[in-house]
XYZ file of C-alpha atoms in Angstrom:
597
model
C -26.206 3.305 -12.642
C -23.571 6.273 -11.575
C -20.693 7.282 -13.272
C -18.287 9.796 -12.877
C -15.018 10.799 -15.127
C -12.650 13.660 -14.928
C -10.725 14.833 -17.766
C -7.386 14.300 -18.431
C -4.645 17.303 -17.080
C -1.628 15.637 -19.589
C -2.131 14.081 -23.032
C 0.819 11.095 -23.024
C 2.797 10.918 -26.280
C 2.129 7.428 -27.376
C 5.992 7.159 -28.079
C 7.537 7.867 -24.684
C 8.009 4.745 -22.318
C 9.003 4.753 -18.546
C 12.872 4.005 -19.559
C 12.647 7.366 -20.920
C 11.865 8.937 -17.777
C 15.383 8.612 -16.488
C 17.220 10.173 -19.470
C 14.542 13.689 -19.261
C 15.322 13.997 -15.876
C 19.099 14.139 -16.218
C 18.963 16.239 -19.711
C 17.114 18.593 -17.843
C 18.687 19.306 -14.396
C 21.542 16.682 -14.071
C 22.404 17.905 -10.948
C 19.099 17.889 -9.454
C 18.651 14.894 -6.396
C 16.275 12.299 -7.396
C 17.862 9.823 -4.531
C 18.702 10.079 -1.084
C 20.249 6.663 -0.153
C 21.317 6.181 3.831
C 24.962 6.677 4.309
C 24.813 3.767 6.758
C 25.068 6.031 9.951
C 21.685 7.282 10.033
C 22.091 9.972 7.394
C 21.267 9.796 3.572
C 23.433 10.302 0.698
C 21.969 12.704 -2.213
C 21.871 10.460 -5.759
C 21.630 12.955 -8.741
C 19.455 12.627 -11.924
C 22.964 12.239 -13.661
C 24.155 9.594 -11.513
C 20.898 7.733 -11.383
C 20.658 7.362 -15.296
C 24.573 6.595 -15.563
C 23.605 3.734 -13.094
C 20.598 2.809 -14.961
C 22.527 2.444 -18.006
C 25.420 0.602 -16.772
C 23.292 -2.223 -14.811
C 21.015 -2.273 -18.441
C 23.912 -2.949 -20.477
C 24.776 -5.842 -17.710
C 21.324 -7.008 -18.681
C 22.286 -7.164 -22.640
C 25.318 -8.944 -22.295
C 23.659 -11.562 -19.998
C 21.452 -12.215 -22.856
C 18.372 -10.202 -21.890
C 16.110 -9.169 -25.118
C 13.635 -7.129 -25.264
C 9.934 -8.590 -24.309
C 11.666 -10.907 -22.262
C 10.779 -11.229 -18.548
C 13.302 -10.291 -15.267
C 12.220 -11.559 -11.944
C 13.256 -9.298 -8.698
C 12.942 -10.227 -5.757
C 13.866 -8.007 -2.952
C 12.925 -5.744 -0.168
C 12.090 -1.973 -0.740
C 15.745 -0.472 -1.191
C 17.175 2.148 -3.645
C 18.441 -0.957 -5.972
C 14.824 -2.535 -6.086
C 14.395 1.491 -7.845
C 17.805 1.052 -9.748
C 17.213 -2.377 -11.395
C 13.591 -1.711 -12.192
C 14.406 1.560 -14.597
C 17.717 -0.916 -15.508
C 14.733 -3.837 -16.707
C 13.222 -1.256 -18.782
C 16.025 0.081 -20.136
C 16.863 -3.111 -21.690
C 13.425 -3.229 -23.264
C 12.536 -6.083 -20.970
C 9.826 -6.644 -18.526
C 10.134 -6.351 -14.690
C 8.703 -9.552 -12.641
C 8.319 -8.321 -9.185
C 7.870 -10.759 -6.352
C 7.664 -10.191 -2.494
C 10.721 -11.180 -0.774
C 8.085 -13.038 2.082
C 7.128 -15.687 -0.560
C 7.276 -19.286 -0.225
C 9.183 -21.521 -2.453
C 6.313 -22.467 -4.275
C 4.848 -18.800 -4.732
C 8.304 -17.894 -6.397
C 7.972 -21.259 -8.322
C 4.947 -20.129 -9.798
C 5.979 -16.962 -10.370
C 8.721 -17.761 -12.069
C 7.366 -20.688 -14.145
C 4.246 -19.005 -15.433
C 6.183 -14.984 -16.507
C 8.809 -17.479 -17.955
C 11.638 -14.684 -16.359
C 14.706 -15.308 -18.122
C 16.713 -14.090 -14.723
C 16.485 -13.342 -11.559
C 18.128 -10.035 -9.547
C 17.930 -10.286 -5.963
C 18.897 -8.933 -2.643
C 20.547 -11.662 -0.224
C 22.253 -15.158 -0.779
C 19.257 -16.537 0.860
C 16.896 -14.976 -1.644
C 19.373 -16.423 -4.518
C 18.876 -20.200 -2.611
C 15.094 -19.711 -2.350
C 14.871 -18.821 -6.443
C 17.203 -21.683 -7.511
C 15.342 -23.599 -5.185
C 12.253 -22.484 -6.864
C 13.423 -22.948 -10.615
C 11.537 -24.946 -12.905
C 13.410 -28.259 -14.011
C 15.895 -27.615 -16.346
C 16.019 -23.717 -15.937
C 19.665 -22.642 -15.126
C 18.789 -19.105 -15.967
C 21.244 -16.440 -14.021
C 20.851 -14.942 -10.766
C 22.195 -11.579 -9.042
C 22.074 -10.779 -5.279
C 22.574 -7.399 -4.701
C 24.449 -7.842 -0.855
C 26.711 -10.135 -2.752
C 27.896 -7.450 -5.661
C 25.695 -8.480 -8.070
C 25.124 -5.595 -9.576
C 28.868 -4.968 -9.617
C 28.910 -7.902 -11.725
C 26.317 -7.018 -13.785
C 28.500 -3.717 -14.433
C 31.736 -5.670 -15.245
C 29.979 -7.683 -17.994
C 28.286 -4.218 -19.704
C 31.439 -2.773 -20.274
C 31.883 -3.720 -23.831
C 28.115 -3.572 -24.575
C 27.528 -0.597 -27.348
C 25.638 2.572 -25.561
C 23.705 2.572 -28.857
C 22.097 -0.611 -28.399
C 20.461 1.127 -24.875
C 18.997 3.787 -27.334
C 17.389 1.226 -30.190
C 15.689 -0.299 -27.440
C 14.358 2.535 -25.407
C 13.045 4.031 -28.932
C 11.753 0.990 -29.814
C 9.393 0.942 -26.718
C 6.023 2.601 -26.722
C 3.184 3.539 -24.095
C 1.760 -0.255 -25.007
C 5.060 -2.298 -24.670
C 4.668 -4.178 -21.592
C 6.358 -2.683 -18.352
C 5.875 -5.532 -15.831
C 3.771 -8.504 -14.508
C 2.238 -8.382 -11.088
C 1.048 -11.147 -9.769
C -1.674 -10.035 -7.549
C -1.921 -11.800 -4.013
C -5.285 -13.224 -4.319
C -6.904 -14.311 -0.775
C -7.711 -17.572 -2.971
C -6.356 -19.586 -5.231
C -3.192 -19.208 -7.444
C -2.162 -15.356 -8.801
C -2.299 -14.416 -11.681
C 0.274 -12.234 -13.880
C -1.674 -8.784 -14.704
C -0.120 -6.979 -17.459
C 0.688 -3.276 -17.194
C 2.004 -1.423 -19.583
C 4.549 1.741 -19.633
C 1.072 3.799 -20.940
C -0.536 2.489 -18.083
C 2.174 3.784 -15.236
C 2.593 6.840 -17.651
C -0.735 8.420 -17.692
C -1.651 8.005 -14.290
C 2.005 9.522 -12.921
C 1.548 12.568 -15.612
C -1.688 12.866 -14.663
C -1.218 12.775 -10.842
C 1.470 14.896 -10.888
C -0.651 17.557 -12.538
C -3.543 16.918 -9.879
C -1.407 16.806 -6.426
C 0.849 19.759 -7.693
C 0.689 20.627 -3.501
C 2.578 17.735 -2.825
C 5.328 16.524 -5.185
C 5.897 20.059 -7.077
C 6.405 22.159 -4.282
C 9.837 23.015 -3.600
C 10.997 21.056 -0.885
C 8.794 18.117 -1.913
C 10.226 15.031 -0.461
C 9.331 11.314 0.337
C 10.084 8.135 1.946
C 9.051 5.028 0.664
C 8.439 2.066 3.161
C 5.805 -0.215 1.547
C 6.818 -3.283 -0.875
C 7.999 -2.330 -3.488
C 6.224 -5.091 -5.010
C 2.763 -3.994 -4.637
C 2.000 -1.818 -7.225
C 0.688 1.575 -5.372
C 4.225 1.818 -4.127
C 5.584 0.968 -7.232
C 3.369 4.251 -8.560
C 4.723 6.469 -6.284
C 8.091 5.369 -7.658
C 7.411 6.303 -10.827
C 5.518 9.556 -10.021
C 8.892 10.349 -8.177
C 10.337 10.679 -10.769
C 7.933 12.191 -13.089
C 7.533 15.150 -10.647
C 11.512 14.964 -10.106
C 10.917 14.547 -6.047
C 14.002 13.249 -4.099
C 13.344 9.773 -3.262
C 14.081 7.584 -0.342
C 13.969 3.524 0.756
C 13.630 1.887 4.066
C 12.210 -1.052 4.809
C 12.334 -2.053 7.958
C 9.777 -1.471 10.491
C 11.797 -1.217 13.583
C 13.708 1.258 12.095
C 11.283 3.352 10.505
C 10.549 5.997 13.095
C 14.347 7.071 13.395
C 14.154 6.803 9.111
C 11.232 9.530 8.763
C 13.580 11.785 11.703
C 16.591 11.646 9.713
C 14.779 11.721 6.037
C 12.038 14.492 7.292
C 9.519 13.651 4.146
C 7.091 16.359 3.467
C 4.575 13.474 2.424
C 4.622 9.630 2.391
C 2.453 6.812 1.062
C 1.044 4.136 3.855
C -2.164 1.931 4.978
C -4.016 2.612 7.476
C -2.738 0.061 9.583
C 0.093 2.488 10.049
C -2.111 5.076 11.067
C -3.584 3.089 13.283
C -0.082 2.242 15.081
C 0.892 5.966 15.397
C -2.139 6.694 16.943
C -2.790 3.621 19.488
C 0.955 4.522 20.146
C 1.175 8.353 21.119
C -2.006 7.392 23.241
C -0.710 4.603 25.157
C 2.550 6.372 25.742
C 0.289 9.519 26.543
C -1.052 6.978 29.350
C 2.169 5.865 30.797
C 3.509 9.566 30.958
C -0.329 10.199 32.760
C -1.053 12.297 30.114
C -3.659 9.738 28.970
C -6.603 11.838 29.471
C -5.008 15.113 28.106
C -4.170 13.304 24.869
C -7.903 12.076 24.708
C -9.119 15.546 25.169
C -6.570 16.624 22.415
C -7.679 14.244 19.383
C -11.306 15.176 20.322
C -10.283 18.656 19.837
C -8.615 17.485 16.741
C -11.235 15.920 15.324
C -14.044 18.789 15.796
C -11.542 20.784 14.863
C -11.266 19.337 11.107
C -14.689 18.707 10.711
C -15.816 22.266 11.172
C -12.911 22.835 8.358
C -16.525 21.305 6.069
C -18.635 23.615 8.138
C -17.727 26.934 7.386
C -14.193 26.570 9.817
C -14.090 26.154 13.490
C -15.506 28.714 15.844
C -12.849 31.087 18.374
C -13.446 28.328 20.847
C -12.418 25.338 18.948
C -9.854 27.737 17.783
C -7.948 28.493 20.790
C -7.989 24.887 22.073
C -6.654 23.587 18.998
C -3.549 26.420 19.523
C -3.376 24.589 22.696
C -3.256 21.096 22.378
C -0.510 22.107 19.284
C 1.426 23.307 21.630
C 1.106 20.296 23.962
C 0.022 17.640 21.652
C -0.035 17.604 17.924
C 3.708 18.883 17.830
C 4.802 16.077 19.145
C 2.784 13.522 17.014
C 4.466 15.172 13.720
C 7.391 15.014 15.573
C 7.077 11.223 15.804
C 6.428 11.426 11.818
C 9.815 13.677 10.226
C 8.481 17.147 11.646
C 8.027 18.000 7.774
C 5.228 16.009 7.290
C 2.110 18.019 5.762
C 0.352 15.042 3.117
C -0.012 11.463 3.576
C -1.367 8.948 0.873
C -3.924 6.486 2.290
C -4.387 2.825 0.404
C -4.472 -0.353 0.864
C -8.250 -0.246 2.887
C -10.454 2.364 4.245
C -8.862 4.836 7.111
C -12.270 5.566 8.756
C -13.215 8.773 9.010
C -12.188 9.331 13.030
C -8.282 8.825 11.932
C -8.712 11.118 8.960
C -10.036 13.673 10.627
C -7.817 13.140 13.476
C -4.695 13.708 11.583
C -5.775 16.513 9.383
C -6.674 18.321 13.160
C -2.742 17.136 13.752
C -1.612 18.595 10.628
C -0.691 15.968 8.631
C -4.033 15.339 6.200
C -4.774 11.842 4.979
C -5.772 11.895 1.236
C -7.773 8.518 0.937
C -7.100 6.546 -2.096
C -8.896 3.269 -4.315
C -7.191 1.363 -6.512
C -6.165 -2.088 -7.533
C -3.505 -3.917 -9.320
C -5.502 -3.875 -12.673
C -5.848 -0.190 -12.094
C -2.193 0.701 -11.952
C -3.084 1.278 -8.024
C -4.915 4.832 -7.543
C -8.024 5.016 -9.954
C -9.011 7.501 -7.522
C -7.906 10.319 -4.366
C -8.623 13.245 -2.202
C -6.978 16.330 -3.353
C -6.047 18.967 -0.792
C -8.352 21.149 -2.227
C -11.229 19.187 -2.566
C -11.017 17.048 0.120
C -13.881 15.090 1.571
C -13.122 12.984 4.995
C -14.415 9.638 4.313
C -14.391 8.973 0.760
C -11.380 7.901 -2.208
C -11.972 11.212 -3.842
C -13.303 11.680 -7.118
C -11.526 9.961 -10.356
C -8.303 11.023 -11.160
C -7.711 13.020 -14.867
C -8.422 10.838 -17.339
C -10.282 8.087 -16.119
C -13.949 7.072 -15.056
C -16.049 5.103 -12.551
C -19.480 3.933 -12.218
C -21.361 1.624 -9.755
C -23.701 -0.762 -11.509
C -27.136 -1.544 -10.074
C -25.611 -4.371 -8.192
C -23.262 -1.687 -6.289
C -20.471 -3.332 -7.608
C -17.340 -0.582 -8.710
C -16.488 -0.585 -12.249
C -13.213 1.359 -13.780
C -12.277 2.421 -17.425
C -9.615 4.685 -18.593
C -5.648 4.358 -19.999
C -4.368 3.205 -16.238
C -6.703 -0.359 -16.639
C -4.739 -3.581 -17.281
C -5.379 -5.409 -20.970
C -5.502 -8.398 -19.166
C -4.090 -11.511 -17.051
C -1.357 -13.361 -18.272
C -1.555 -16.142 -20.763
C -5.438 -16.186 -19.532
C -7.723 -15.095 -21.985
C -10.409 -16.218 -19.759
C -9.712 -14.938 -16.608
C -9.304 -11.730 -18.717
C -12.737 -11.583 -20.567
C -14.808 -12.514 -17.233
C -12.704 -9.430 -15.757
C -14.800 -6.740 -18.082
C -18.422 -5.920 -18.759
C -18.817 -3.624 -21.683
C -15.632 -2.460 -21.612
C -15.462 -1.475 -18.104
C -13.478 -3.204 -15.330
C -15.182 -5.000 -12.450
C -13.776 -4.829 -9.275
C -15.785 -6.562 -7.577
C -15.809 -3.985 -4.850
C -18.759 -2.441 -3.694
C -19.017 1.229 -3.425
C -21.487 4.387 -3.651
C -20.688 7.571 -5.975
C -22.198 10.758 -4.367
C -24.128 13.571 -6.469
C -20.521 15.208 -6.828
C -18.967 12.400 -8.224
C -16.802 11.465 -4.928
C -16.339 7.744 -4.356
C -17.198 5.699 -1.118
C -15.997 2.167 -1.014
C -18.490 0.107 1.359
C -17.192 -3.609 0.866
C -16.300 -6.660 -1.397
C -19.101 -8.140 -3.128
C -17.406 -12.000 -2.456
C -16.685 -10.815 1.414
C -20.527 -10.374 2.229
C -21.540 -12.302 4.660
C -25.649 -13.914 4.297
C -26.566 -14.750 8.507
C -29.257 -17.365 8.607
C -32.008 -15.016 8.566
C -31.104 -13.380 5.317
C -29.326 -10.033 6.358
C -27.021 -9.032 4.057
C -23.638 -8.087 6.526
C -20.461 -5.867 4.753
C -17.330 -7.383 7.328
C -15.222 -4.184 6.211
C -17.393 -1.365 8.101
C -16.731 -3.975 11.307
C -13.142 -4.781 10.862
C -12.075 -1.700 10.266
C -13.626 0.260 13.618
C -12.084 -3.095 15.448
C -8.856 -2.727 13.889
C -8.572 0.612 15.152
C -9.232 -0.357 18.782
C -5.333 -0.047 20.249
C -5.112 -3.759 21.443
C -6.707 -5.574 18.358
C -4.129 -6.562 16.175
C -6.181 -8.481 13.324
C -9.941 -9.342 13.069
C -12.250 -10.835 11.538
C -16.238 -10.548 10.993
C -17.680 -14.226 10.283
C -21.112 -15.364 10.447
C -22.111 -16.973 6.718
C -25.220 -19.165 7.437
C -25.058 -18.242 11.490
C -27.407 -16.967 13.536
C -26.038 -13.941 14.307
C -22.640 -12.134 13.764
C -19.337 -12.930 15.416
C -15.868 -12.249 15.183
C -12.341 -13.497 15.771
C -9.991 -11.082 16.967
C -6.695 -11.170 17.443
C -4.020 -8.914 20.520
C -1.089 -6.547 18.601
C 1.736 -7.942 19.947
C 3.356 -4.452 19.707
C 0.943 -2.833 21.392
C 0.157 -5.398 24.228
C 3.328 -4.917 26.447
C 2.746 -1.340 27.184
C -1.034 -1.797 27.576
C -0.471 -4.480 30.151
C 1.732 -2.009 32.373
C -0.259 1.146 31.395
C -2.848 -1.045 33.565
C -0.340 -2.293 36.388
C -1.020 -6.310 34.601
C 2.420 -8.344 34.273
C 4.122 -7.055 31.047
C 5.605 -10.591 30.228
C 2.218 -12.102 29.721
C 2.018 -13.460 26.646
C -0.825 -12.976 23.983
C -2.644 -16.450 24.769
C -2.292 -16.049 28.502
C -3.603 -12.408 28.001
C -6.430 -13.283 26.002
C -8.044 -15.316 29.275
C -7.237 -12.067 31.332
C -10.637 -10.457 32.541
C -9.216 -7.133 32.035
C -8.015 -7.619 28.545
C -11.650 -9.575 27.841
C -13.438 -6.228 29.125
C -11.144 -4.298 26.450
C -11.840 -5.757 24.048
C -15.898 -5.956 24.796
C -15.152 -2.328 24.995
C -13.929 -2.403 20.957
C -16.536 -4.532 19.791
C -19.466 -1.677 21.052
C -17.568 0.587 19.473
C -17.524 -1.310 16.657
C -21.336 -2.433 16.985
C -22.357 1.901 16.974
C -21.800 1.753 13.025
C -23.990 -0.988 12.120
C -27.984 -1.636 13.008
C -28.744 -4.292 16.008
C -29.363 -7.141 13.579
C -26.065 -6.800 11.847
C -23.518 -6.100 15.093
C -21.003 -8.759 16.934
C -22.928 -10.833 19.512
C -20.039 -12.466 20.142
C -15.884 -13.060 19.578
C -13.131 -15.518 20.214
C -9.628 -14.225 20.509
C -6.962 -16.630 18.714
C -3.696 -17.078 20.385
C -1.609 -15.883 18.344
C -2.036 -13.042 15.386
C -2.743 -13.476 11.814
C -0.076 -12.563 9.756
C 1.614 -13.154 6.435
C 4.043 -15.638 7.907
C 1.508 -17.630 9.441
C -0.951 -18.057 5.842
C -3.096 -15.768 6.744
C -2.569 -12.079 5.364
C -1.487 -11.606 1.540
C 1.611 -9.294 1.034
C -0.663 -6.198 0.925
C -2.201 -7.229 4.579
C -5.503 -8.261 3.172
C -7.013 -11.331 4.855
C -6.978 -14.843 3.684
C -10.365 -15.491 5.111
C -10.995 -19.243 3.732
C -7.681 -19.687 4.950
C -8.224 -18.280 8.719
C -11.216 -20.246 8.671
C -9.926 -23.121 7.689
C -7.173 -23.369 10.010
C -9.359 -21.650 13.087
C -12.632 -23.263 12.595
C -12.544 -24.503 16.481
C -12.889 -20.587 17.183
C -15.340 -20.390 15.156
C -17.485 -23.364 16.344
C -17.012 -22.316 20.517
C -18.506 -18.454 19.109
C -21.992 -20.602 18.544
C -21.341 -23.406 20.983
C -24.039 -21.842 22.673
């Protein structure tokens, strides 16, 4: 059995909480922007540390007059917007405890949610998301609900007014690093979620902490970033707090469409994201590389790219491989940070594994990828690549203060300050959840002699073919995924003879693929998926794909379903993960015509 632990960079006063985050920053430089909030004509509006906390305060004291008491549980439900920020610090502030759920959940999801935290109130962003929650409401609840598009939070102003700022201060003192900050209910790919508990320690140690370790990225100067993911997962709800800890301006979008002309305006000098987006920017610049017929130039330049930051681990790149990278910047890599702000030097990877050819690719760009692991019951990163110590390809070693090991099943196991105390009213759930103190994951991983971590798979995603051979799906999907017009996969085989997978076309991507290759753009995904050329693509994808693994454990064969696989349709959780029983349930026809033969 490995282990490896770093020591902590910040001891955490036991006494300080995340509501008084808010009230340092302003004592200390009120003037300082922690907010940028767009101006609603593509520019963004600077929010001070003053204003922030006067805002904080005032929506808080809304929360005391409605009746909110400390301990007691606030739903919000919204999209990722500078008021999901606002009311979150408000929640605390009130000594309460912040119920996040994804805007994207059904009726019954927010039921849940809402029945099992016992939330006293709801705040959230449209009328439509105040119908769903009353919808939702246990029987006999009439609890209150805000929408912030229809001035709730005006409201919840009006009725502070008379509230006594002193009361604000008895309950921020009275919090400590082991009050309670929130209850996530984690989007399990089965069954019903359950509420982890994570305290204001836990979100406190790990921001202190990786402030002090990625000093390069939220300490420097002009330190900036744009926040795009949920708000409800809680990686990005990390990166909200370190925000603030490392006092780096802050911005909100959230909608995809828009988010290209968001990083241009905003200009971020680093931003958190999955590799699915990754995967976008670079399937994009390449296919509009092709319709420009620059196709084979781009090619040329990410294999450049690419040698280029792997010889960075090799003792740096050779005059050569120098002067063609000064090149293709020129031509190439310019414009791809273009695409991404034109400020952008860090990005934080999480979520899944980036493969190694996209991390490499962008640190050849100039943007460089630090990889990250983490869960829910980890307070999201348990480890990361530093810029210093980066290694291509793994999560990094642990960050300050906490410790990993891999047990002699190869199963990932986490202990430190940032780990949950439990589930939710579910003692059980809770004590199966540790071994010895330690956390299990049940992710499978390898720790290297220099204590860097390589996550390999999920111990309940393995699949057992019918002769016995042990298959990880992730190593698979993740290649596949990568492959421009793949939107979703997935490896199956469980008591099969051999390996097979369903895959899925990007409907984003598919359109300009299907004119880069002179094929009628209007086709749509099921009538492409019968093309011959689009067949041969994909064929194409899956050898890639097939070069990572050994003969007995590659894809002899795939179905493409007609449609993709996405959180609307069942089959992704909020964070993108698949809901395999789920896709296999509802596409076991697929499955069955894979091994018709």
């Amino acid at each position: 059995m490995r282990e490896s632990s770093r020591p902590p960079l910040v001891e955490v006063d036991h006494g300080r909480s995340l509501a008084q985050l808010v009230v340092d920053a302003a004592r200390e430089v009120p003037e300082a922007v922690s907010f940028r909030r767009p101006d609603g004509s593509g520019g963004w509006t600077d929010v001070t540390a003053a204003a922030f906390l006067a805002d904080v305060e005032a929506v808080a004291r809304g929360l005391v007059a409605a009746g909110v008491e400390p301990g007691d549980r606030v739903g919000l439900l919204s999209r990722t917007r500078y008021e999901w920020t606002l009311v979150d610090f408000a929640i605390w502030t009130a000594g309460a405890v912040t119920v996040p759920i994804y805007e994207t959940s059904s009726r019954d999801q927010v039921a849940w949610v809402l029945e099992d935290s016992g939330a006293r109130c709801v705040v959230v962003e449209t009328a439509v998301h105040a119908g769903l929650v009353q919808r939702a409401r246990p029987e006999g609840d009439d609890g209150p609900t805000w929408a912030v598009e229809d001035g709730g939070l005006d409201e919840l102003r009006r009725l502070g007014r008379d509230v006594d700022p002193a009361e604000l201060d008895r309950r921020r003192a009275a919090l400590t690093c082991d009050s309670p900050a929130t209850l996530i209910y984690t989007s399990g790919t089965t069954g019903r979620p359950r509420g982890c508990v994570l305290s204001h320690g836990n979100f406190l140690v790990l921001a202190e902490n990786g402030a002090a370790l990625l000093r390069d990225l939220v300490r420097r100067e002009d330190a900036s970033t744009l926040l795009f993911l949920p708000l409800a997962h809680v990686l990005a709800r990390y990166i909200q707090v370190l925000a603030v800890v490392s006092r780096t301006p802050l911005g909100h979008t959230s909608d995809p469409k828009h988010l290209a002309d968001d990083l241009a305006s905003f200009r971020p000098t680093f931003v958190l994201s999955v590799p699915r987006v990754f995967e976008k920017i670079y399937n994009g610049a390449e296919a509009k590389a092709d319709a420009a017929g620059r196709g084979d130039l781009f090619r040329r330049a990410a294999g450049v790219a690419e040698r280029w930051s792997r010889a960075q681990d090799a003792g740096g790149p050779g005059l050569g491989l120098r002067l063609q990278h000064a090149l293709f910047d020129r031509l190439v890599y310019g414009r791809v940070r273009a695409a991404m702000g034109g400020r952008l030097d860090f990005a934080v990877s999480g979520g899944a594994p980036l493969g190694e050819r996209l991390g490499h690719f962008f640190r050849g760009v100039g943007v460089t990828v630090l990889e990250g692991y983490g869960l829910t019951e980890s307070t999201a990163p348990t480890a990361v690549g530093v810029p210093d110590e980066l290694r291509i390809g793994t999560v990094g070693r642990p960050l300050p203060g906490t410790s990993v090991r891999v047990g002699d099943d190869g199963e990932v196991q986490l202990k430190g300050p940032h780990i949950t105390s439990g589930y939710w009213r579910d003692e059980e759930a809770t004590r199966a959840a540790f071994v010895d103190g330690w956390f299990r994951t049940g992710d499978l991983g390898h720790l290297d002699d220099d204590g860097y971590l390589r996550i390999t798979g999920r111990s309940k995603e393995i699949i057992v073919t019918a002769a016995g051979k042990n298959v990880a799906p992730a190593v698979l999907e993740d290649r596949l995924r990568a492959a421009p017009l793949v939107g979703q996969c997935m490896v199956v085989g469980d008591g099969r003879p051999f390996v097979g997978a369903l895959l899925t076309l990007d409907p984003d991507m598919l359109p300009l693929w299907l004119r880069n290759h002179g094929l009628p753009e209007g086709t749509t995904p099921a009538e492409a998926a019968a093309m011959p050329e689009v067949r041969a693509e994909l064929q194409r994808a899956v050898d890639s794909a097939n070069e990572a693994v050994s003969r007995a454990e590659s894809i002899r064969r795939f179905a493409v379903l007609p449609a993709d696989l996405t959180e609307e349709s069942g089959h992704l959780t909020p964070s993108l993960k698949l809901k395999r029983a789920a896709v296999l349930r509802d596409h076991a026809d697929r499955v069955e015509e894979i091994y018709a033969s």
